[in-house]
Coordinates of N, CA and C in Angstrom, one line a residue:
M1 N -114.1 -18.7 -10.2 CA -114.4 -18.1 -11.5 C -114.0 -16.6 -11.4
T2 N -113.3 -16.2 -12.5 CA -112.9 -14.8 -12.5 C -114.1 -14.0 -13.0
T3 N -114.2 -12.8 -12.5 CA -115.3 -11.9 -12.9 C -114.8 -10.5 -13.2
G4 N -115.4 -9.8 -14.1 CA -115.1 -8.4 -14.4 C -113.6 -8.2 -14.7
N5 N -113.0 -7.4 -13.9 CA -111.6 -7.0 -14.1 C -110.6 -7.9 -13.3
E6 N -111.1 -9.0 -12.6 CA -110.2 -9.8 -11.8 C -109.1 -10.4 -12.7
V7 N -108.0 -10.7 -12.1 CA -106.9 -11.4 -12.7 C -106.5 -12.6 -11.9
L8 N -106.6 -13.8 -12.5 CA -106.2 -15.0 -11.9 C -104.9 -15.5 -12.5
L9 N -104.0 -15.9 -11.6 CA -102.6 -16.2 -12.0 C -102.2 -17.6 -11.4
V10 N -101.4 -18.3 -12.1 CA -100.7 -19.4 -11.5 C -99.2 -19.1 -11.7
A11 N -98.5 -19.2 -10.5 CA -97.0 -18.9 -10.6 C -96.3 -20.2 -10.3
L12 N -95.4 -20.6 -11.1 CA -94.5 -21.8 -11.0 C -93.2 -21.2 -10.5
V13 N -92.9 -21.5 -9.2 CA -91.7 -20.9 -8.6 C -90.6 -21.9 -8.4
D14 N -89.5 -21.7 -9.0 CA -88.3 -22.6 -8.9 C -87.4 -22.1 -7.8
L15 N -87.3 -22.9 -6.7 CA -86.6 -22.5 -5.5 C -85.2 -23.2 -5.5
S16 N -84.8 -23.9 -6.6 CA -83.7 -24.8 -6.6 C -82.3 -24.0 -6.3
A17 N -82.2 -22.7 -6.6 CA -81.0 -22.0 -6.3 C -80.6 -22.0 -4.8
D18 N -81.6 -21.8 -4.0 CA -81.5 -21.8 -2.5 C -82.9 -22.0 -1.9
A19 N -83.3 -23.2 -1.7 CA -84.7 -23.4 -1.3 C -85.1 -22.7 0.0
D20 N -84.2 -22.7 1.0 CA -84.5 -22.0 2.3 C -84.7 -20.5 2.0
A21 N -83.8 -19.9 1.4 CA -83.9 -18.4 1.1 C -85.1 -18.2 0.2
G22 N -85.3 -19.0 -0.8 CA -86.4 -18.8 -1.7 C -87.8 -18.9 -0.9
R23 N -87.9 -19.8 0.0 CA -89.2 -19.9 0.8 C -89.3 -18.7 1.7
R24 N -88.3 -18.2 2.3 CA -88.4 -17.0 3.1 C -88.8 -15.8 2.2
Y25 N -88.2 -15.7 1.0 CA -88.6 -14.6 0.1 C -90.0 -14.7 -0.3
E26 N -90.5 -15.9 -0.6 CA -91.9 -16.1 -1.0 C -92.8 -15.8 0.1
D27 N -92.5 -16.2 1.4 CA -93.3 -15.8 2.5 C -93.5 -14.3 2.6
A28 N -92.4 -13.6 2.5 CA -92.4 -12.1 2.6 C -93.2 -11.5 1.4
V29 N -92.9 -11.9 0.2 CA -93.6 -11.3 -0.9 C -95.1 -11.6 -1.0
L30 N -95.4 -12.9 -0.6 CA -96.9 -13.2 -0.6 C -97.6 -12.4 0.4
A31 N -96.9 -12.0 1.5 CA -97.6 -11.2 2.5 C -97.9 -9.8 2.0
L32 N -97.3 -9.4 0.9 CA -97.5 -8.0 0.3 C -98.8 -8.0 -0.6
L33 N -99.4 -9.2 -0.9 CA -100.5 -9.2 -1.8 C -101.7 -8.4 -1.4
N34 N -102.0 -8.4 -0.1 CA -103.2 -7.7 0.4 C -103.1 -6.2 0.1
R35 N -101.9 -5.6 0.2 CA -101.8 -4.2 -0.1 C -102.2 -3.8 -1.5
H36 N -102.2 -4.8 -2.4 CA -102.5 -4.6 -3.8 C -103.8 -5.2 -4.2
D37 N -104.6 -5.5 -3.2 CA -106.0 -6.2 -3.4 C -105.8 -7.5 -4.1
G38 N -104.8 -8.3 -3.7 CA -104.6 -9.6 -4.2 C -104.7 -10.6 -3.0
R39 N -104.9 -11.9 -3.4 CA -104.9 -12.9 -2.3 C -104.4 -14.2 -2.9
L40 N -103.7 -14.9 -2.0 CA -103.2 -16.2 -2.3 C -104.3 -17.2 -2.1
E41 N -104.7 -17.9 -3.1 CA -105.8 -18.9 -3.0 C -105.2 -20.3 -2.6
R42 N -104.1 -20.6 -3.2 CA -103.4 -21.9 -2.9 C -101.9 -21.7 -3.0
R43 N -101.2 -22.4 -2.1 CA -99.7 -22.5 -2.2 C -99.4 -24.0 -2.0
L44 N -98.8 -24.5 -3.0 CA -98.4 -25.9 -3.1 C -96.9 -26.1 -3.3
R45 N -96.4 -27.2 -2.7 CA -94.9 -27.4 -2.9 C -94.7 -28.9 -3.3
T46 N -93.7 -29.1 -4.1 CA -93.4 -30.4 -4.5 C -92.7 -31.2 -3.4
G47 N -92.7 -32.5 -3.5 CA -92.1 -33.3 -2.4 C -90.6 -33.0 -2.2
D48 N -89.9 -32.6 -3.2 CA -88.4 -32.3 -3.0 C -88.2 -30.9 -2.5
G49 N -89.3 -30.1 -2.4 CA -89.1 -28.7 -1.8 C -88.5 -27.7 -2.8
E50 N -88.3 -28.1 -4.0 CA -87.6 -27.2 -4.9 C -88.6 -26.4 -5.8
T51 N -89.9 -26.7 -5.8 CA -90.8 -25.9 -6.6 C -92.1 -25.7 -5.9
E52 N -92.6 -24.5 -6.0 CA -93.9 -24.1 -5.5 C -94.8 -23.7 -6.6
V53 N -96.1 -23.9 -6.4 CA -97.2 -23.5 -7.3 C -98.1 -22.6 -6.5
H54 N -98.3 -21.4 -6.9 CA -99.2 -20.4 -6.3 C -100.3 -20.1 -7.2
V55 N -101.5 -20.1 -6.6 CA -102.7 -19.6 -7.3 C -103.1 -18.3 -6.6
I56 N -103.0 -17.2 -7.4 CA -103.2 -15.9 -6.9 C -104.3 -15.2 -7.7
R57 N -105.1 -14.4 -6.9 CA -106.2 -13.6 -7.6 C -106.0 -12.2 -7.2
F58 N -106.1 -11.3 -8.2 CA -106.1 -9.9 -7.9 C -107.5 -9.3 -8.3
A59 N -108.0 -8.4 -7.6 CA -109.3 -7.8 -7.9 C -109.3 -7.0 -9.2
S60 N -108.1 -6.6 -9.7 CA -108.0 -5.8 -10.9 C -106.6 -5.9 -11.5
R61 N -106.4 -5.6 -12.7 CA -105.1 -5.6 -13.4 C -104.3 -4.5 -12.7
T62 N -104.9 -3.4 -12.3 CA -104.1 -2.3 -11.6 C -103.4 -2.8 -10.4
G63 N -104.1 -3.6 -9.6 CA -103.5 -4.2 -8.4 C -102.3 -5.1 -8.7
Y64 N -102.5 -5.9 -9.8 CA -101.4 -6.8 -10.2 C -100.2 -6.0 -10.7
D65 N -100.5 -5.0 -11.5 CA -99.4 -4.2 -12.0 C -98.7 -3.5 -10.8
A66 N -99.4 -3.0 -9.8 CA -98.8 -2.3 -8.7 C -98.0 -3.3 -7.9
F67 N -98.4 -4.6 -7.7 CA -97.7 -5.6 -7.0 C -96.3 -5.8 -7.7
L68 N -96.3 -5.9 -9.0 CA -95.1 -6.2 -9.8 C -94.0 -5.1 -9.5
V69 N -94.4 -3.9 -9.3 CA -93.4 -2.8 -9.1 C -93.3 -2.3 -7.7
D70 N -93.9 -3.1 -6.7 CA -93.9 -2.7 -5.3 C -92.4 -2.6 -4.9
P71 N -92.0 -1.5 -4.3 CA -90.6 -1.2 -4.0 C -90.1 -2.2 -2.9
E72 N -90.9 -2.6 -2.0 CA -90.5 -3.6 -1.0 C -90.2 -5.0 -1.6
R73 N -91.1 -5.3 -2.6 CA -90.9 -6.6 -3.3 C -89.5 -6.6 -4.1
A74 N -89.3 -5.4 -4.8 CA -88.0 -5.3 -5.5 C -86.8 -5.3 -4.6
A75 N -86.9 -4.7 -3.4 CA -85.8 -4.7 -2.5 C -85.5 -6.1 -2.0
L76 N -86.6 -6.9 -1.7 CA -86.4 -8.2 -1.2 C -85.7 -9.1 -2.3
R77 N -86.1 -8.9 -3.5 CA -85.5 -9.7 -4.6 C -84.1 -9.3 -4.8
A78 N -83.7 -8.0 -4.7 CA -82.4 -7.6 -4.9 C -81.5 -8.1 -3.8
E79 N -82.0 -8.2 -2.5 CA -81.2 -8.8 -1.4 C -80.8 -10.2 -1.7
L80 N -81.6 -11.0 -2.4 CA -81.3 -12.4 -2.6 C -80.3 -12.6 -3.8
G81 N -80.3 -11.6 -4.7 CA -79.4 -11.8 -5.9 C -79.6 -13.1 -6.6
D82 N -78.5 -13.8 -6.8 CA -78.6 -15.1 -7.6 C -79.4 -16.2 -6.9
A83 N -79.6 -16.0 -5.6 CA -80.4 -17.0 -4.8 C -81.9 -16.8 -5.0
A84 N -82.3 -15.7 -5.6 CA -83.7 -15.5 -5.8 C -84.4 -16.5 -6.6
P85 N -85.6 -16.9 -6.3 CA -86.3 -17.9 -7.1 C -86.6 -17.3 -8.5
T86 N -86.7 -18.2 -9.5 CA -87.2 -17.8 -10.8 C -88.7 -18.3 -10.9
T87 N -89.5 -17.4 -11.5 CA -90.9 -17.7 -11.5 C -91.4 -17.5 -12.9
R88 N -92.3 -18.5 -13.3 CA -93.1 -18.4 -14.5 C -94.5 -18.1 -14.1
V89 N -95.1 -17.0 -14.6 CA -96.4 -16.7 -14.2 C -97.3 -16.8 -15.5
L90 N -98.4 -17.5 -15.2 CA -99.4 -17.8 -16.3 C -100.7 -17.1 -15.9
E91 N -101.3 -16.3 -16.7 CA -102.6 -15.8 -16.5 C -103.6 -16.9 -17.0
V92 N -104.5 -17.3 -16.1 CA -105.5 -18.4 -16.4 C -106.9 -17.9 -16.2
H93 N -107.8 -18.8 -16.6 CA -109.3 -18.6 -16.4 C -109.9 -19.9 -16.2
D94 N -111.0 -19.9 -15.5 CA -111.8 -21.2 -15.3 C -112.4 -21.6 -16.6
V95 N -112.5 -22.9 -16.8 CA -113.1 -23.5 -18.0 C -114.2 -24.5 -17.6

């Protein structure tokens, strides 16, 4: 359950451009969550390995916003170029 200023997200990550590179990128980027007061609650992968679903919680919108512009995250994404995964992020809440 989200409380106060918490932000709960579900990220649908398409790794189909280059699944191995995409998984390495996600491993590195998800490791950055802690520095922005975020945490990965669940990481799920489809049987074909081409899609991941992440459930991520940030203590505040400020932390989420800082994660989005983290220079290390941006550099990792730029390194991959066209092989970078595409992600659809949904802000969700418990019902």
